[in-house]
Every structure is written in structure tokens, then in C-alpha cells.
Amino acid sequence: MLTITPMLTDKEKEDKAYVHWKSWQEAYAHLLPNHFWKEYTLERCRKWAFDYPNDVFVAKMEDKVAGFVCCAASQQEDLENAGEIYAIYILAEYYGQQIGYRLMQFALEQLKEFQQVSLWVLDGNERAIRFYERVGFRFDGVSKVVHLGKDMIEKRMIYTV
């Protein structure tokens, strides 16, 4: 049975760190340069989990964290009355089990007070783009350069409530 709850315990933080680290390898291995992975360590993800525990919700199958979502008010200056999904990741072993969809619906419910919800997706991450489009997100034409071992493009998608 799947449960989605705020991330509270140290064990949930440890598990979230592992999901963050492992899911990046699973989702981005074909997009990011090999040297990037030397810096993207489990310890780095662990530090983020413990330093930034707010607005993180974990999806657990039985007692194992299978994925997580981070969502809150958007800090983007060009968006008014907007929420943002800052991260949503699921371990590949759970693909196809509706966990990502349930996490997304949970996040949208958390952000229901906003007129729109944004997220950023790495250009070339076709699996994620197809998923976001099925949920109802659309590209709005805004992009930015991020450095992930090399300069890459992230594109913004918007869900209008």
C-alpha cells in the first residue's frame, strides 16, 4: 500500500537521500557527462535531505521510500500566485506503478491555493516531459541554463488550475 506523508524522521531523510541520488543516475545517465557523477554523491544528497527537510513529502511502499516530491510557493519573480514543484523523483523499480502520478496529484493538491504551478525539466528528459504533459503541464517558452557538469537547458512547464 502506498502512503504519502511529510518527511519527518531521520530514516525518511536517509531514504529520501538515497532515492534522490539513485533516481538521478537512473533518469539522467544518458544526459549528463561522466565527470558529473564524481560530484553527485550520496553524501551530497544526504546533506540536502537533512539541511532542507521542509516541503518534502515521501511516497512509501510498506516501509520503503519509493519516491518523493518537494513543492511550495514559487520564488520565480515573473510568476504571480504560483506554486512550484521543485523536485519529483521515483526509483526506476517503481516505474509503471502510478507512484509518480499519485505524488504529482498530491503535490497539486498541496498547491491548490495557487492559480498555476510551475516546474523545470531538463531538455532531453523525454520520459519526464511525456509524464508532465499527460498530467496537464505545458511549456511556456521560458528556459534557463544550468550547469550539470556542462551547460544544459532547463525548460519551464506550467499547469494552470
PDB file of C-alpha atoms in Angstrom:
ATOM      1  CA  MET A   1       0.000   0.000   0.000  1.00  0.00           C
ATOM      2  CA  LEU A   2       1.266   3.464  -0.929  1.00  0.00           C
ATOM      3  CA  THR A   3       1.301   6.270   1.634  1.00  0.00           C
ATOM      4  CA  ILE A   4       2.439   9.853   1.079  1.00  0.00           C
ATOM      5  CA  THR A   5       3.440  11.821   4.158  1.00  0.00           C
ATOM      6  CA  PRO A   6       5.658  14.750   5.129  1.00  0.00           C
ATOM      7  CA  MET A   7       9.306  13.721   5.515  1.00  0.00           C
ATOM      8  CA  LEU A   8       9.881  13.818   9.287  1.00  0.00           C
ATOM      9  CA  THR A   9      12.189  11.128  10.614  1.00  0.00           C
ATOM     10  CA  ASP A  10      15.926  10.721  10.166  1.00  0.00           C
ATOM     11  CA  LYS A  11      15.270   7.372   8.469  1.00  0.00           C
ATOM     12  CA  GLU A  12      12.960   9.057   5.957  1.00  0.00           C
ATOM     13  CA  LYS A  13      15.655  11.670   5.312  1.00  0.00           C
ATOM     14  CA  GLU A  14      18.251   8.931   4.752  1.00  0.00           C
ATOM     15  CA  ASP A  15      15.869   7.093   2.424  1.00  0.00           C
ATOM     16  CA  LYS A  16      14.975  10.286   0.546  1.00  0.00           C
ATOM     17  CA  ALA A  17      18.690  10.977   0.051  1.00  0.00           C
ATOM     18  CA  TYR A  18      19.154   7.526  -1.469  1.00  0.00           C
ATOM     19  CA  VAL A  19      16.137   7.972  -3.774  1.00  0.00           C
ATOM     20  CA  HIS A  20      17.443  11.380  -4.862  1.00  0.00           C
ATOM     21  CA  TRP A  21      20.911  10.005  -5.629  1.00  0.00           C
ATOM     22  CA  LYS A  22      19.808   6.783  -7.290  1.00  0.00           C
ATOM     23  CA  SER A  23      16.935   8.262  -9.310  1.00  0.00           C
ATOM     24  CA  TRP A  24      19.260  10.881 -10.798  1.00  0.00           C
ATOM     25  CA  GLN A  25      21.526   8.096 -12.023  1.00  0.00           C
ATOM     26  CA  GLU A  26      18.536   6.264 -13.462  1.00  0.00           C
ATOM     27  CA  ALA A  27      16.935   9.302 -15.100  1.00  0.00           C
ATOM     28  CA  TYR A  28      19.937  11.338 -16.248  1.00  0.00           C
ATOM     29  CA  ALA A  29      22.759   8.875 -17.007  1.00  0.00           C
ATOM     30  CA  HIS A  30      22.253   9.353 -20.748  1.00  0.00           C
ATOM     31  CA  LEU A  31      22.089  13.160 -20.480  1.00  0.00           C
ATOM     32  CA  LEU A  32      24.908  14.155 -18.121  1.00  0.00           C
ATOM     33  CA  PRO A  33      28.670  13.805 -18.650  1.00  0.00           C
ATOM     34  CA  ASN A  34      30.571  11.056 -16.833  1.00  0.00           C
ATOM     35  CA  HIS A  35      32.625  13.517 -14.756  1.00  0.00           C
ATOM     36  CA  PHE A  36      29.413  14.949 -13.253  1.00  0.00           C
ATOM     37  CA  TRP A  37      28.815  11.739 -11.285  1.00  0.00           C
ATOM     38  CA  LYS A  38      32.036  12.166  -9.276  1.00  0.00           C
ATOM     39  CA  GLU A  39      30.490  15.249  -7.642  1.00  0.00           C
ATOM     40  CA  TYR A  40      26.907  13.988  -7.400  1.00  0.00           C
ATOM     41  CA  THR A  41      27.368  11.754  -4.374  1.00  0.00           C
ATOM     42  CA  LEU A  42      25.044  10.073  -1.936  1.00  0.00           C
ATOM     43  CA  GLU A  43      26.609  12.197   0.816  1.00  0.00           C
ATOM     44  CA  ARG A  44      25.688  15.367  -1.086  1.00  0.00           C
ATOM     45  CA  CYS A  45      22.067  14.201  -1.359  1.00  0.00           C
ATOM     46  CA  ARG A  46      22.117  13.261   2.320  1.00  0.00           C
ATOM     47  CA  LYS A  47      23.240  16.787   3.244  1.00  0.00           C
ATOM     48  CA  TRP A  48      20.375  18.263   1.201  1.00  0.00           C
ATOM     49  CA  ALA A  49      17.843  15.945   2.857  1.00  0.00           C
ATOM     50  CA  PHE A  50      18.924  16.962   6.352  1.00  0.00           C
ATOM     51  CA  ASP A  51      19.545  20.659   5.581  1.00  0.00           C
ATOM     52  CA  TYR A  52      16.298  21.197   3.627  1.00  0.00           C
ATOM     53  CA  PRO A  53      13.582  18.965   5.101  1.00  0.00           C
ATOM     54  CA  ASN A  54      10.662  21.370   4.651  1.00  0.00           C
ATOM     55  CA  ASP A  55       8.035  20.910   1.949  1.00  0.00           C
ATOM     56  CA  VAL A  56       9.246  17.370   1.186  1.00  0.00           C
ATOM     57  CA  PHE A  57       6.743  14.520   1.001  1.00  0.00           C
ATOM     58  CA  VAL A  58       7.791  10.885   0.731  1.00  0.00           C
ATOM     59  CA  ALA A  59       5.919   8.101  -1.024  1.00  0.00           C
ATOM     60  CA  LYS A  60       6.346   4.839   0.862  1.00  0.00           C
ATOM     61  CA  MET A  61       5.527   1.335  -0.258  1.00  0.00           C
ATOM     62  CA  GLU A  62       5.155  -0.531   3.002  1.00  0.00           C
ATOM     63  CA  ASP A  63       8.102   0.970   4.906  1.00  0.00           C
ATOM     64  CA  LYS A  64      10.383   1.769   1.941  1.00  0.00           C
ATOM     65  CA  VAL A  65      10.628   5.226   0.377  1.00  0.00           C
ATOM     66  CA  ALA A  66       9.932   4.740  -3.339  1.00  0.00           C
ATOM     67  CA  GLY A  67       9.883   8.413  -4.301  1.00  0.00           C
ATOM     68  CA  PHE A  68       9.400  11.963  -3.114  1.00  0.00           C
ATOM     69  CA  VAL A  69       8.107  15.352  -4.151  1.00  0.00           C
ATOM     70  CA  CYS A  70       9.122  18.847  -2.988  1.00  0.00           C
ATOM     71  CA  CYS A  71       6.562  21.590  -3.506  1.00  0.00           C
ATOM     72  CA  ALA A  72       5.869  25.068  -2.158  1.00  0.00           C
ATOM     73  CA  ALA A  73       5.156  28.625  -3.260  1.00  0.00           C
ATOM     74  CA  SER A  74       7.154  29.606  -6.327  1.00  0.00           C
ATOM     75  CA  GLN A  75      10.042  32.038  -5.890  1.00  0.00           C
ATOM     76  CA  GLN A  76      10.054  32.965  -9.589  1.00  0.00           C
ATOM     77  CA  GLU A  77       9.599  36.712  -9.895  1.00  0.00           C
ATOM     78  CA  ASP A  78       7.826  36.567 -13.261  1.00  0.00           C
ATOM     79  CA  LEU A  79       5.019  34.330 -11.944  1.00  0.00           C
ATOM     80  CA  GLU A  80       2.211  35.642  -9.796  1.00  0.00           C
ATOM     81  CA  ASN A  81       0.162  33.463  -7.475  1.00  0.00           C
ATOM     82  CA  ALA A  82       2.127  30.361  -8.426  1.00  0.00           C
ATOM     83  CA  GLY A  83       3.215  27.216  -6.682  1.00  0.00           C
ATOM     84  CA  GLU A  84       6.182  25.162  -7.778  1.00  0.00           C
ATOM     85  CA  ILE A  85       7.155  21.528  -7.847  1.00  0.00           C
ATOM     86  CA  TYR A  86      10.846  21.738  -7.089  1.00  0.00           C
ATOM     87  CA  ALA A  87      11.556  18.025  -7.383  1.00  0.00           C
ATOM     88  CA  ILE A  88       9.729  14.794  -8.056  1.00  0.00           C
ATOM     89  CA  TYR A  89      11.667  11.546  -8.242  1.00  0.00           C
ATOM     90  CA  ILE A  90      10.780   7.864  -8.154  1.00  0.00           C
ATOM     91  CA  LEU A  91      13.118   4.885  -8.158  1.00  0.00           C
ATOM     92  CA  ALA A  92      13.076   3.099 -11.529  1.00  0.00           C
ATOM     93  CA  GLU A  93      11.996  -0.172  -9.891  1.00  0.00           C
ATOM     94  CA  TYR A  94       8.654   1.539  -9.169  1.00  0.00           C
ATOM     95  CA  TYR A  95       8.055   2.932 -12.684  1.00  0.00           C
ATOM     96  CA  GLY A  96       4.674   1.998 -14.078  1.00  0.00           C
ATOM     97  CA  GLN A  97       3.007   1.638 -10.663  1.00  0.00           C
ATOM     98  CA  GLN A  98       1.304   5.066 -10.633  1.00  0.00           C
ATOM     99  CA  ILE A  99       3.544   6.330  -7.813  1.00  0.00           C
ATOM    100  CA  GLY A 100       4.709   9.337  -9.840  1.00  0.00           C
ATOM    101  CA  TYR A 101       1.122  10.150 -10.769  1.00  0.00           C
ATOM    102  CA  ARG A 102      -0.017   9.870  -7.141  1.00  0.00           C
ATOM    103  CA  LEU A 103       2.880  12.071  -5.979  1.00  0.00           C
ATOM    104  CA  MET A 104       2.011  14.635  -8.653  1.00  0.00           C
ATOM    105  CA  GLN A 105      -1.666  14.662  -7.681  1.00  0.00           C
ATOM    106  CA  PHE A 106      -0.649  15.013  -4.032  1.00  0.00           C
ATOM    107  CA  ALA A 107       1.608  17.981  -4.874  1.00  0.00           C
ATOM    108  CA  LEU A 108      -1.100  19.664  -6.949  1.00  0.00           C
ATOM    109  CA  GLU A 109      -3.484  19.265  -4.026  1.00  0.00           C
ATOM    110  CA  GLN A 110      -0.896  20.856  -1.697  1.00  0.00           C
ATOM    111  CA  LEU A 111      -0.629  23.767  -4.146  1.00  0.00           C
ATOM    112  CA  LYS A 112      -4.345  24.156  -4.889  1.00  0.00           C
ATOM    113  CA  GLU A 113      -4.451  27.708  -3.492  1.00  0.00           C
ATOM    114  CA  PHE A 114      -2.328  28.892  -6.442  1.00  0.00           C
ATOM    115  CA  GLN A 115      -3.648  29.754  -9.905  1.00  0.00           C
ATOM    116  CA  GLN A 116      -0.750  27.986 -11.584  1.00  0.00           C
ATOM    117  CA  VAL A 117       2.016  25.548 -10.763  1.00  0.00           C
ATOM    118  CA  SER A 118       5.432  25.531 -12.419  1.00  0.00           C
ATOM    119  CA  LEU A 119       8.247  23.044 -12.706  1.00  0.00           C
ATOM    120  CA  TRP A 120      11.522  22.862 -14.612  1.00  0.00           C
ATOM    121  CA  VAL A 121      12.515  19.928 -16.789  1.00  0.00           C
ATOM    122  CA  LEU A 122      15.891  19.173 -18.292  1.00  0.00           C
ATOM    123  CA  ASP A 123      15.852  19.413 -22.075  1.00  0.00           C
ATOM    124  CA  GLY A 124      16.084  15.874 -23.421  1.00  0.00           C
ATOM    125  CA  ASN A 125      14.410  14.218 -20.435  1.00  0.00           C
ATOM    126  CA  GLU A 126      11.690  12.823 -22.684  1.00  0.00           C
ATOM    127  CA  ARG A 127      10.201  10.401 -20.150  1.00  0.00           C
ATOM    128  CA  ALA A 128       9.592  13.224 -17.668  1.00  0.00           C
ATOM    129  CA  ILE A 129       8.276  15.582 -20.361  1.00  0.00           C
ATOM    130  CA  ARG A 130       5.728  12.997 -21.528  1.00  0.00           C
ATOM    131  CA  PHE A 131       4.642  12.420 -17.926  1.00  0.00           C
ATOM    132  CA  TYR A 132       4.232  16.129 -17.189  1.00  0.00           C
ATOM    133  CA  GLU A 133       2.297  16.663 -20.405  1.00  0.00           C
ATOM    134  CA  ARG A 134      -0.076  13.775 -19.548  1.00  0.00           C
ATOM    135  CA  VAL A 135      -0.777  15.467 -16.201  1.00  0.00           C
ATOM    136  CA  GLY A 136      -1.552  18.765 -17.956  1.00  0.00           C
ATOM    137  CA  PHE A 137       1.678  20.784 -17.805  1.00  0.00           C
ATOM    138  CA  ARG A 138       2.627  22.797 -20.895  1.00  0.00           C
ATOM    139  CA  PHE A 139       5.840  24.559 -21.893  1.00  0.00           C
ATOM    140  CA  ASP A 140       5.560  28.336 -21.526  1.00  0.00           C
ATOM    141  CA  GLY A 141       8.617  29.284 -23.587  1.00  0.00           C
ATOM    142  CA  VAL A 142      10.870  30.165 -20.635  1.00  0.00           C
ATOM    143  CA  SER A 143      14.220  28.397 -20.330  1.00  0.00           C
ATOM    144  CA  LYS A 144      17.440  28.758 -18.376  1.00  0.00           C
ATOM    145  CA  VAL A 145      20.967  27.424 -18.457  1.00  0.00           C
ATOM    146  CA  VAL A 146      22.039  25.146 -15.605  1.00  0.00           C
ATOM    147  CA  HIS A 147      25.497  23.715 -15.091  1.00  0.00           C
ATOM    148  CA  LEU A 148      25.424  19.960 -14.509  1.00  0.00           C
ATOM    149  CA  GLY A 149      28.953  19.045 -15.447  1.00  0.00           C
ATOM    150  CA  LYS A 150      28.322  21.073 -18.603  1.00  0.00           C
ATOM    151  CA  ASP A 151      25.902  23.819 -19.558  1.00  0.00           C
ATOM    152  CA  MET A 152      22.436  22.393 -20.164  1.00  0.00           C
ATOM    153  CA  ILE A 153      18.995  23.837 -20.749  1.00  0.00           C
ATOM    154  CA  GLU A 154      16.030  23.532 -18.411  1.00  0.00           C
ATOM    155  CA  LYS A 155      12.603  24.473 -19.718  1.00  0.00           C
ATOM    156  CA  ARG A 156       9.717  25.659 -17.625  1.00  0.00           C
ATOM    157  CA  MET A 157       6.338  23.976 -17.730  1.00  0.00           C
ATOM    158  CA  ILE A 158       3.126  25.408 -16.288  1.00  0.00           C
ATOM    159  CA  TYR A 159      -0.023  23.742 -15.021  1.00  0.00           C
ATOM    160  CA  THR A 160      -2.973  26.093 -14.880  1.00  0.00           C
ATOM    161  CA  VAL A 161      -5.594  25.291 -12.282  1.00  0.00           C
TER     162      VAL A 161
END
